[in-house]
Amino acid sequence: MEKKKEKKKVLILCYYWPPAGGPGVQRWLKFVKYLPDFDIEPIVYVPDGANYPLIDTKLEQEVSPEVTILRKTIKEPYSLAKKLMGQRAQTMSSGMIPQVRNQTKWDKLLLWIRGNMFIPDARVGWVKPSIDYLNTYLEQHPEIETIITTGPPHSIHLIGLGLKKKRKIKWVADFRDPWTTIGYHKELKLSHKAKEKHLALEKEVLTTADQLIVTSKTTSKEFRTKTAKPIAIITNGYDVAHLGKIPLDEKFTLAHIGSFLSNRNPRVLWKAISELRRENKAFKAAFELKLIGKISDEILHTLAEFKLLECTDNRGYVDNEEALRQMRASQVLLLVEIDSDDTKAIIPGKLFEYMAAERPILAIGPEESDFFEIVQQTNVGRNALYSEKDKISEILLQYFEQYQNNQLRVHAMGLQYFGRKRLTERLVSVLNGDGK
């Protein structure tokens, strides 16, 4: 009788894990789901008592009972901040940083404390106890030869760094976003000393890890100037969702699904929609802006300024399954990234679920954005810059005319390369030594 092949074990260190909601949890939840299909047994280390800004308990159903989950209590300053400052602190912890002109003195204080007293982030207090706990665990389980850390929060990488210093083990560091060049760093009111400490920690992680994984070409290019270690690009992706047939919205809906941050406020889009509603009676009668997720006050104030609240359906946060349903029901999907050179490397996780929904996308972002290339290559929508109001209007009118003629659809190409199982196969090849 043929002996059953023994699975290779890897230890995966995550902060975001069910019941956490939002995009941060999806990447490794899906990798863990499919790794056993490639003879790899994942062991997942996550915080116990984390202060997650978004909760989606349905995601717990996707975690196989056969997966070993290790938990260690985490104490987070956001819990104390919420007691002292209420919902304002919780909102900022979810990434909803108010624009400078709208920040109160308490906002500025909270940002300064976050940026200068908690480096690299507010989970840094979890680093030392995690190193101690996992070092003991690894001593007891010598069959584990590989650890994987995923950030942000980049404190998770410091746990990997600490373990690497203590023992001979392969360390793979996965960066879902850049570290020191990410846009919000400029909003944290960092002192010179704090900036230098971030750069030093980043360099130590990038040069000590055995393998780096990033999600975009731009981040790969940046990191290649900082380290000689192998860097693999593995984007985020989509999973097959069996939701049955979902009827399209009767209205001509433009839907943004996910958190809508202050700095992503596309005034050029709101102006284009306002003008189209004023000039085209049919467009005005049919158009609806559908917002699903946490929406910043600045976005809502701007919609009021352009008199668009009357055609806006603001549904708030929903769980992932309902978000997928709404994507498939919407006529057009809106993807917006901050208009800054710092965000060219950001490929929003929702892009891939948008692609799988097979509804046309209107993507707005900075020039040479990495996600523009994916939208164009897969033929799932059209791109526009913040400076291109006329182009945005032209895209919306083209989509609207197709909607009127019952011809609004996409003819996507190459989506299979972004399936979660296909991406897991790519991850396995990297774990097995193909680091490029």
CSV table of C-alpha atoms in Angstrom, one decimal:
chain,number,residue,atom,x,y,z
A,1,MET,CA,0.0,0.0,0.0
A,2,GLU,CA,1.4,3.4,-1.0
A,3,LYS,CA,2.3,5.6,1.9
A,4,LYS,CA,0.4,8.8,2.1
A,5,LYS,CA,2.5,11.9,1.4
A,6,GLU,CA,3.2,13.9,4.5
A,7,LYS,CA,2.2,17.6,4.2
A,8,LYS,CA,4.7,20.3,4.6
A,9,LYS,CA,3.8,22.6,7.5
A,10,VAL,CA,4.1,26.4,7.5
A,11,LEU,CA,3.4,28.9,10.3
A,12,ILE,CA,1.4,31.9,9.1
A,13,LEU,CA,1.3,35.1,11.2
A,14,CYS,CA,-1.7,37.3,10.6
A,15,TYR,CA,-3.4,40.2,12.4
A,16,TYR,CA,-6.6,40.3,10.4
A,17,TRP,CA,-8.5,37.0,10.7
A,18,PRO,CA,-12.2,36.2,11.1
A,19,PRO,CA,-14.3,37.6,12.6
A,20,ALA,CA,-12.5,40.6,11.2
A,21,GLY,CA,-14.2,42.0,8.1
A,22,GLY,CA,-12.9,44.2,5.3
A,23,PRO,CA,-10.2,43.6,2.7
A,24,GLY,CA,-7.3,42.9,5.0
A,25,VAL,CA,-8.6,39.5,6.0
A,26,GLN,CA,-9.3,38.0,2.5
A,27,ARG,CA,-5.8,37.4,1.2
A,28,TRP,CA,-4.6,34.9,3.7
A,29,LEU,CA,-8.0,33.5,4.6
A,30,LYS,CA,-8.1,32.3,0.9
A,31,PHE,CA,-4.5,31.1,0.8
A,32,VAL,CA,-5.1,29.0,4.0
A,33,LYS,CA,-8.2,27.6,2.4
A,34,TYR,CA,-6.4,26.3,-0.7
A,35,LEU,CA,-2.9,25.5,0.7
A,36,PRO,CA,-3.9,21.9,1.7
A,37,ASP,CA,-4.7,21.2,-1.9
A,38,PHE,CA,-1.0,21.6,-2.6
A,39,ASP,CA,0.2,19.4,0.3
A,40,ILE,CA,0.9,22.2,2.6
A,41,GLU,CA,-0.6,22.3,6.1
A,42,PRO,CA,-1.1,25.9,7.3
A,43,ILE,CA,-0.8,26.7,11.0
A,44,VAL,CA,-2.2,30.2,11.7
A,45,TYR,CA,-1.2,32.5,14.5
A,46,VAL,CA,-3.7,35.4,15.2
A,47,PRO,CA,-4.5,37.8,18.0
A,48,ASP,CA,-7.1,37.1,20.7
A,49,GLY,CA,-9.1,40.1,21.6
A,50,ALA,CA,-8.1,42.3,18.6
A,51,ASN,CA,-9.9,45.6,18.2
A,52,TYR,CA,-11.1,45.0,14.6
A,53,PRO,CA,-12.8,48.1,13.1
A,54,LEU,CA,-15.0,45.9,10.8
A,55,ILE,CA,-16.6,42.6,11.8
A,56,ASP,CA,-18.0,39.9,9.5
A,57,THR,CA,-18.8,36.7,11.4
A,58,LYS,CA,-19.8,34.9,8.3
A,59,LEU,CA,-16.2,34.6,7.2
A,60,GLU,CA,-15.6,32.3,10.2
A,61,GLN,CA,-17.5,29.7,8.1
A,62,GLU,CA,-14.7,29.7,5.6
A,63,VAL,CA,-12.1,28.5,8.1
A,64,SER,CA,-11.7,24.7,8.0
A,65,PRO,CA,-12.0,23.0,11.4
A,66,GLU,CA,-8.9,21.1,10.4
A,67,VAL,CA,-6.8,24.2,10.4
A,68,THR,CA,-4.7,24.7,13.5
A,69,ILE,CA,-5.3,28.2,14.9
A,70,LEU,CA,-2.9,29.6,17.6
A,71,ARG,CA,-4.1,32.6,19.5
A,72,LYS,CA,-2.3,35.0,21.9
A,73,THR,CA,-4.0,37.9,23.7
A,74,ILE,CA,-3.3,41.3,22.3
A,75,LYS,CA,-3.8,44.6,24.2
A,76,GLU,CA,-4.4,47.5,21.8
A,77,PRO,CA,-4.3,51.2,22.6
A,78,TYR,CA,-7.3,51.8,20.3
A,79,SER,CA,-9.5,50.2,23.0
A,80,LEU,CA,-8.3,52.9,25.5
A,81,ALA,CA,-8.6,55.6,22.9
A,82,LYS,CA,-12.2,54.6,22.1
A,83,LYS,CA,-13.1,54.9,25.8
A,84,LEU,CA,-11.5,58.4,26.0
A,85,MET,CA,-12.6,59.7,22.6
A,86,GLY,CA,-15.5,57.6,21.6
A,87,GLN,CA,-16.5,56.8,18.0
A,88,ARG,CA,-14.0,59.3,16.6
A,89,ALA,CA,-11.1,57.1,17.6
A,90,GLN,CA,-12.8,53.9,16.2
A,91,THR,CA,-13.4,55.7,12.9
A,92,MET,CA,-9.8,56.7,12.6
A,93,SER,CA,-8.6,53.2,13.5
A,94,SER,CA,-10.5,51.9,10.4
A,95,GLY,CA,-8.5,54.3,8.2
A,96,MET,CA,-11.0,57.2,8.1
A,97,ILE,CA,-8.5,59.9,8.7
A,98,PRO,CA,-10.2,63.3,8.3
A,99,GLN,CA,-8.6,65.8,5.9
A,100,VAL,CA,-6.3,68.3,7.6
A,101,ARG,CA,-8.8,71.2,7.3
A,102,ASN,CA,-11.4,69.2,9.2
A,103,GLN,CA,-9.2,67.8,11.9
A,104,THR,CA,-10.0,68.7,15.5
A,105,LYS,CA,-7.2,69.2,18.1
A,106,TRP,CA,-8.1,65.7,19.4
A,107,ASP,CA,-7.7,64.2,15.9
A,108,LYS,CA,-4.3,65.8,15.6
A,109,LEU,CA,-3.2,64.5,19.0
A,110,LEU,CA,-4.4,61.0,18.3
A,111,LEU,CA,-2.5,61.0,15.0
A,112,TRP,CA,0.7,62.3,16.6
A,113,ILE,CA,0.5,59.6,19.3
A,114,ARG,CA,-0.2,56.9,16.8
A,115,GLY,CA,2.7,58.0,14.6
A,116,ASN,CA,5.4,58.8,17.1
A,117,MET,CA,4.7,56.6,20.1
A,118,PHE,CA,3.6,53.4,18.4
A,119,ILE,CA,6.2,52.4,15.7
A,120,PRO,CA,5.6,50.9,13.3
A,121,ASP,CA,1.9,50.7,14.4
A,122,ALA,CA,-0.4,50.4,17.3
A,123,ARG,CA,0.1,46.6,17.5
A,124,VAL,CA,3.8,46.9,18.4
A,125,GLY,CA,3.0,45.8,22.0
A,126,TRP,CA,2.1,42.3,20.7
A,127,VAL,CA,5.5,41.7,19.2
A,128,LYS,CA,7.6,40.6,22.2
A,129,PRO,CA,5.0,38.3,23.7
A,130,SER,CA,4.4,36.8,20.3
A,131,ILE,CA,8.1,36.1,19.7
A,132,ASP,CA,8.4,34.4,23.1
A,133,TYR,CA,5.3,32.3,22.5
A,134,LEU,CA,6.1,31.3,19.0
A,135,ASN,CA,9.7,30.5,19.7
A,136,THR,CA,8.6,28.0,22.3
A,137,TYR,CA,6.0,26.6,19.9
A,138,LEU,CA,8.6,26.2,17.1
A,139,GLU,CA,11.0,24.4,19.6
A,140,GLN,CA,8.2,21.9,20.2
A,141,HIS,CA,7.4,21.5,16.5
A,142,PRO,CA,10.7,21.3,14.7
A,143,GLU,CA,9.0,20.0,11.6
A,144,ILE,CA,7.9,23.6,10.8
A,145,GLU,CA,10.7,25.0,8.7
A,146,THR,CA,8.9,28.1,7.2
A,147,ILE,CA,7.2,31.1,8.7
A,148,ILE,CA,5.2,33.7,6.8
A,149,THR,CA,4.3,37.1,8.1
A,150,THR,CA,1.8,39.4,6.4
A,151,GLY,CA,1.4,43.1,6.9
A,152,PRO,CA,0.2,45.7,7.4
A,153,PRO,CA,0.2,46.0,10.3
A,154,HIS,CA,4.0,45.8,9.9
A,155,SER,CA,4.4,44.9,13.6
A,156,ILE,CA,3.7,41.3,12.3
A,157,HIS,CA,7.0,41.5,10.3
A,158,LEU,CA,8.8,42.4,13.5
A,159,ILE,CA,7.6,39.2,15.0
A,160,GLY,CA,9.1,37.3,12.0
A,161,LEU,CA,12.3,39.3,12.5
A,162,GLY,CA,12.6,38.3,16.1
A,163,LEU,CA,12.0,34.7,15.4
A,164,LYS,CA,14.6,34.8,12.5
A,165,LYS,CA,17.2,36.1,15.0
A,166,LYS,CA,16.5,33.3,17.5
A,167,ARG,CA,16.4,30.3,15.2
A,168,LYS,CA,17.3,28.8,11.9
A,169,ILE,CA,14.1,29.1,9.9
A,170,LYS,CA,13.0,30.2,6.5
A,171,TRP,CA,11.1,33.5,6.7
A,172,VAL,CA,8.7,34.8,4.0
A,173,ALA,CA,7.5,38.4,4.4
A,174,ASP,CA,4.3,39.3,2.5
A,175,PHE,CA,3.5,43.0,2.0
A,176,ARG,CA,-0.1,43.6,1.1
A,177,ASP,CA,0.8,47.4,1.0
A,178,PRO,CA,4.1,49.3,1.0
A,179,TRP,CA,5.6,50.4,4.4
A,180,THR,CA,7.3,53.8,4.5
A,181,THR,CA,6.0,55.0,1.1
A,182,ILE,CA,2.3,54.4,1.8
A,183,GLY,CA,0.2,57.6,1.5
A,184,TYR,CA,-1.1,57.8,5.1
A,185,HIS,CA,2.4,58.0,6.6
A,186,LYS,CA,2.3,61.7,5.6
A,187,GLU,CA,-0.8,62.2,7.8
A,188,LEU,CA,0.7,60.7,10.9
A,189,LYS,CA,2.7,63.8,11.8
A,190,LEU,CA,5.9,61.8,12.2
A,191,SER,CA,8.9,63.4,13.8
A,192,HIS,CA,12.3,63.1,12.1
A,193,LYS,CA,13.3,60.5,14.6
A,194,ALA,CA,10.1,58.5,14.0
A,195,LYS,CA,10.7,58.6,10.2
A,196,GLU,CA,14.2,57.3,10.7
A,197,LYS,CA,13.0,54.5,12.9
A,198,HIS,CA,10.4,53.4,10.4
A,199,LEU,CA,13.1,53.4,7.6
A,200,ALA,CA,15.5,51.4,9.8
A,201,LEU,CA,12.9,48.8,10.7
A,202,GLU,CA,11.8,48.5,7.1
A,203,LYS,CA,15.4,48.0,5.9
A,204,GLU,CA,16.1,45.4,8.6
A,205,VAL,CA,13.0,43.4,7.6
A,206,LEU,CA,13.6,43.7,3.9
A,207,THR,CA,17.3,42.6,4.2
A,208,THR,CA,16.7,39.8,6.8
A,209,ALA,CA,13.7,38.0,5.4
A,210,ASP,CA,14.7,35.1,3.0
A,211,GLN,CA,11.9,35.9,0.6
A,212,LEU,CA,9.6,38.9,0.0
A,213,ILE,CA,6.1,38.9,-1.6
A,214,VAL,CA,4.4,42.0,-2.8
A,215,THR,CA,1.1,42.7,-4.6
A,216,SER,CA,2.2,45.1,-7.3
A,217,LYS,CA,4.9,45.9,-9.8
A,218,THR,CA,5.5,49.4,-8.3
A,219,THR,CA,6.2,48.0,-4.8
A,220,SER,CA,8.5,45.3,-6.3
A,221,LYS,CA,10.4,48.1,-8.1
A,222,GLU,CA,10.7,50.1,-4.9
A,223,PHE,CA,11.9,47.2,-2.8
A,224,ARG,CA,14.5,46.2,-5.3
A,225,THR,CA,16.2,49.5,-4.5
A,226,LYS,CA,16.3,48.5,-0.8
A,227,THR,CA,17.3,44.9,-0.8
A,228,ALA,CA,18.9,42.1,-2.9
A,229,LYS,CA,16.5,39.5,-1.5
A,230,PRO,CA,14.2,37.7,-4.0
A,231,ILE,CA,10.9,39.4,-4.5
A,232,ALA,CA,7.8,37.7,-6.0
A,233,ILE,CA,4.6,39.5,-7.1
A,234,ILE,CA,1.4,37.8,-6.2
A,235,THR,CA,-1.6,40.0,-6.5
A,236,ASN,CA,-4.8,39.7,-4.6
A,237,GLY,CA,-7.7,37.9,-6.4
A,238,TYR,CA,-11.2,36.6,-6.3
A,239,ASP,CA,-12.8,33.4,-5.1
A,240,VAL,CA,-15.7,31.6,-6.9
A,241,ALA,CA,-18.9,32.7,-5.2
A,242,HIS,CA,-22.0,30.5,-5.7
A,243,LEU,CA,-24.7,33.1,-5.3
A,244,GLY,CA,-27.2,32.0,-7.9
A,245,LYS,CA,-28.7,34.3,-10.5
A,246,ILE,CA,-28.9,37.9,-9.2
A,247,PRO,CA,-31.1,40.3,-11.1
A,248,LEU,CA,-29.6,43.6,-12.1
A,249,ASP,CA,-30.8,46.9,-10.5
A,250,GLU,CA,-33.6,48.5,-12.4
A,251,LYS,CA,-31.9,51.9,-11.9
A,252,PHE,CA,-28.7,52.9,-13.7
A,253,THR,CA,-26.7,52.3,-10.5
A,254,LEU,CA,-23.1,53.4,-10.1
A,255,ALA,CA,-21.9,51.5,-7.0
A,256,HIS,CA,-18.9,52.0,-4.8
A,257,ILE,CA,-18.5,49.0,-2.5
A,258,GLY,CA,-16.0,49.2,0.4
A,259,SER,CA,-14.7,52.0,2.6
A,260,PHE,CA,-14.8,55.4,1.0
A,261,LEU,CA,-12.0,57.5,2.6
A,262,SER,CA,-11.7,61.2,2.7
A,263,ASN,CA,-8.6,61.4,0.5
A,264,ARG,CA,-10.4,59.3,-2.2
A,265,ASN,CA,-13.1,62.0,-2.6
A,266,PRO,CA,-13.4,62.4,-6.5
A,267,ARG,CA,-14.8,65.9,-6.9
A,268,VAL,CA,-14.3,65.6,-10.6
A,269,LEU,CA,-16.7,62.6,-10.7
A,270,TRP,CA,-19.4,64.3,-8.6
A,271,LYS,CA,-19.1,67.4,-10.9
A,272,ALA,CA,-19.5,65.2,-14.0
A,273,ILE,CA,-22.5,63.4,-12.6
A,274,SER,CA,-24.1,66.7,-11.5
A,275,GLU,CA,-23.7,68.2,-14.9
A,276,LEU,CA,-25.1,65.1,-16.6
A,277,ARG,CA,-28.1,65.1,-14.4
A,278,ARG,CA,-28.7,68.7,-15.2
A,279,GLU,CA,-28.3,68.3,-19.0
A,280,ASN,CA,-29.8,64.9,-19.6
A,281,LYS,CA,-33.3,64.3,-18.2
A,282,ALA,CA,-33.2,60.5,-19.0
A,283,PHE,CA,-29.9,60.2,-17.2
A,284,LYS,CA,-31.3,62.1,-14.2
A,285,ALA,CA,-34.4,59.9,-14.0
A,286,ALA,CA,-32.5,56.7,-14.1
A,287,PHE,CA,-29.2,57.4,-12.2
A,288,GLU,CA,-28.6,56.2,-8.7
A,289,LEU,CA,-25.3,56.4,-6.7
A,290,LYS,CA,-25.1,53.3,-4.5
A,291,LEU,CA,-22.7,53.4,-1.5
A,292,ILE,CA,-22.0,50.2,0.4
A,293,GLY,CA,-19.4,50.4,3.2
A,294,LYS,CA,-18.1,53.0,5.7
A,295,ILE,CA,-18.3,56.4,4.0
A,296,SER,CA,-16.3,59.4,5.4
A,297,ASP,CA,-18.2,62.6,6.4
A,298,GLU,CA,-16.2,64.5,3.8
A,299,ILE,CA,-17.6,62.4,1.0
A,300,LEU,CA,-21.1,62.9,2.2
A,301,HIS,CA,-20.6,66.7,2.6
A,302,THR,CA,-19.3,66.9,-1.0
A,303,LEU,CA,-22.3,64.9,-2.3
A,304,ALA,CA,-24.5,67.4,-0.6
A,305,GLU,CA,-22.5,70.3,-2.1
A,306,PHE,CA,-23.2,68.9,-5.6
A,307,LYS,CA,-26.8,68.1,-4.7
A,308,LEU,CA,-26.3,64.3,-5.2
A,309,LEU,CA,-27.7,63.1,-1.9
A,310,GLU,CA,-31.2,63.0,-3.4
A,311,CYS,CA,-30.0,60.3,-5.8
A,312,THR,CA,-27.7,58.4,-3.4
A,313,ASP,CA,-28.6,55.2,-1.6
A,314,ASN,CA,-26.2,54.9,1.3
A,315,ARG,CA,-26.5,51.4,2.7
A,316,GLY,CA,-23.6,51.3,5.1
A,317,TYR,CA,-21.4,48.4,5.9
A,318,VAL,CA,-22.6,44.9,4.9
A,319,ASP,CA,-20.9,41.5,5.2
A,320,ASN,CA,-18.8,40.1,2.4
A,321,GLU,CA,-21.5,37.8,1.0
A,322,GLU,CA,-24.0,40.7,0.7
A,323,ALA,CA,-21.2,42.9,-0.8
A,324,LEU,CA,-20.7,40.3,-3.6
A,325,ARG,CA,-24.4,40.2,-4.3
A,326,GLN,CA,-24.5,44.0,-4.6
A,327,MET,CA,-21.6,43.9,-7.0
A,328,ARG,CA,-23.4,41.5,-9.3
A,329,ALA,CA,-26.6,43.5,-9.1
A,330,SER,CA,-25.1,46.9,-9.9
A,331,GLN,CA,-25.1,48.3,-13.4
A,332,VAL,CA,-21.6,49.9,-13.1
A,333,LEU,CA,-18.9,49.5,-10.4
A,334,LEU,CA,-16.9,52.5,-9.2
A,335,LEU,CA,-13.2,52.1,-8.2
A,336,VAL,CA,-11.4,55.1,-6.8
A,337,GLU,CA,-7.8,55.5,-5.6
A,338,ILE,CA,-6.2,58.5,-4.0
A,339,ASP,CA,-4.8,61.0,-6.5
A,340,SER,CA,-1.1,60.7,-5.5
A,341,ASP,CA,2.2,59.3,-6.7
A,342,ASP,CA,2.2,57.4,-3.3
A,343,THR,CA,-0.8,55.3,-4.4
A,344,LYS,CA,0.4,54.1,-7.8
A,345,ALA,CA,1.4,50.8,-6.2
A,346,ILE,CA,-2.0,50.2,-4.5
A,347,ILE,CA,-4.2,47.7,-6.2
A,348,PRO,CA,-7.5,47.7,-4.2
A,349,GLY,CA,-8.6,44.3,-3.2
A,350,LYS,CA,-12.1,45.0,-4.4
A,351,LEU,CA,-10.9,45.2,-8.0
A,352,PHE,CA,-10.7,41.5,-8.3
A,353,GLU,CA,-14.1,40.8,-6.8
A,354,TYR,CA,-15.4,43.6,-9.2
A,355,MET,CA,-13.8,41.7,-12.1
A,356,ALA,CA,-15.5,38.4,-11.0
A,357,ALA,CA,-18.9,40.2,-10.8
A,358,GLU,CA,-18.7,40.8,-14.6
A,359,ARG,CA,-20.1,44.3,-14.4
A,360,PRO,CA,-18.4,47.3,-16.1
A,361,ILE,CA,-15.9,49.3,-14.0
A,362,LEU,CA,-15.3,53.0,-14.0
A,363,ALA,CA,-11.8,53.3,-12.4
A,364,ILE,CA,-10.4,56.7,-11.3
A,365,GLY,CA,-6.9,57.2,-10.0
A,366,PRO,CA,-3.4,58.7,-10.5
A,367,GLU,CA,-1.5,58.4,-13.7
A,368,GLU,CA,0.4,55.1,-14.3
A,369,SER,CA,-1.6,53.3,-11.5
A,370,ASP,CA,-0.8,49.6,-11.4
A,371,PHE,CA,-4.5,48.8,-11.2
A,372,PHE,CA,-5.2,50.7,-14.5
A,373,GLU,CA,-3.1,48.1,-16.3
A,374,ILE,CA,-5.1,45.2,-14.9
A,375,VAL,CA,-8.4,46.9,-15.8
A,376,GLN,CA,-7.2,47.4,-19.3
A,377,GLN,CA,-5.6,44.0,-19.8
A,378,THR,CA,-8.7,42.1,-18.6
A,379,ASN,CA,-11.1,44.3,-20.5
A,380,VAL,CA,-13.4,44.8,-17.5
A,381,GLY,CA,-13.8,48.6,-17.7
A,382,ARG,CA,-12.3,52.0,-18.4
A,383,ASN,CA,-9.8,54.2,-16.6
A,384,ALA,CA,-9.8,58.0,-16.1
A,385,LEU,CA,-7.5,60.4,-14.3
A,386,TYR,CA,-8.7,63.0,-11.8
A,387,SER,CA,-8.0,65.7,-14.5
A,388,GLU,CA,-10.2,64.1,-17.1
A,389,LYS,CA,-13.8,65.3,-16.3
A,390,ASP,CA,-14.8,65.1,-20.0
A,391,LYS,CA,-13.6,61.6,-20.3
A,392,ILE,CA,-15.5,60.6,-17.1
A,393,SER,CA,-18.6,62.1,-18.5
A,394,GLU,CA,-18.1,60.3,-21.8
A,395,ILE,CA,-17.6,56.9,-20.1
A,396,LEU,CA,-20.8,57.4,-18.0
A,397,LEU,CA,-22.8,58.4,-21.1
A,398,GLN,CA,-21.5,55.4,-23.0
A,399,TYR,CA,-22.4,53.1,-20.2
A,400,PHE,CA,-25.8,54.8,-19.9
A,401,GLU,CA,-26.6,54.3,-23.6
A,402,GLN,CA,-25.7,50.7,-23.3
A,403,TYR,CA,-27.9,50.4,-20.3
A,404,GLN,CA,-30.8,52.0,-22.2
A,405,ASN,CA,-30.3,49.4,-25.0
A,406,ASN,CA,-30.0,46.5,-22.6
A,407,GLN,CA,-26.4,46.0,-23.8
A,408,LEU,CA,-24.4,47.0,-20.7
A,409,ARG,CA,-22.0,44.1,-20.1
A,410,VAL,CA,-18.3,43.3,-20.2
A,411,HIS,CA,-16.3,40.8,-22.2
A,412,ALA,CA,-13.6,40.0,-19.8
A,413,MET,CA,-10.3,38.2,-20.7
A,414,GLY,CA,-7.8,36.3,-18.6
A,415,LEU,CA,-9.7,36.4,-15.3
A,416,GLN,CA,-8.6,32.9,-14.5
A,417,TYR,CA,-5.1,34.1,-13.6
A,418,PHE,CA,-6.6,36.0,-10.7
A,419,GLY,CA,-8.5,33.1,-9.1
A,420,ARG,CA,-7.6,32.5,-5.5
A,421,LYS,CA,-6.6,28.8,-6.1
A,422,ARG,CA,-4.4,29.8,-9.1
A,423,LEU,CA,-2.7,32.4,-6.9
A,424,THR,CA,-2.2,29.9,-4.2
A,425,GLU,CA,-0.4,27.7,-6.7
A,426,ARG,CA,1.9,30.6,-7.4
A,427,LEU,CA,2.5,31.0,-3.7
A,428,VAL,CA,3.4,27.3,-3.3
A,429,SER,CA,6.0,27.7,-6.1
A,430,VAL,CA,7.5,30.6,-4.2
A,431,LEU,CA,7.6,28.6,-0.9
A,432,ASN,CA,9.3,25.8,-2.8
A,433,GLY,CA,12.1,28.1,-3.9
A,434,ASP,CA,10.9,29.8,-7.1
A,435,GLY,CA,11.2,33.3,-5.6
A,436,LYS,CA,10.7,35.4,-8.8
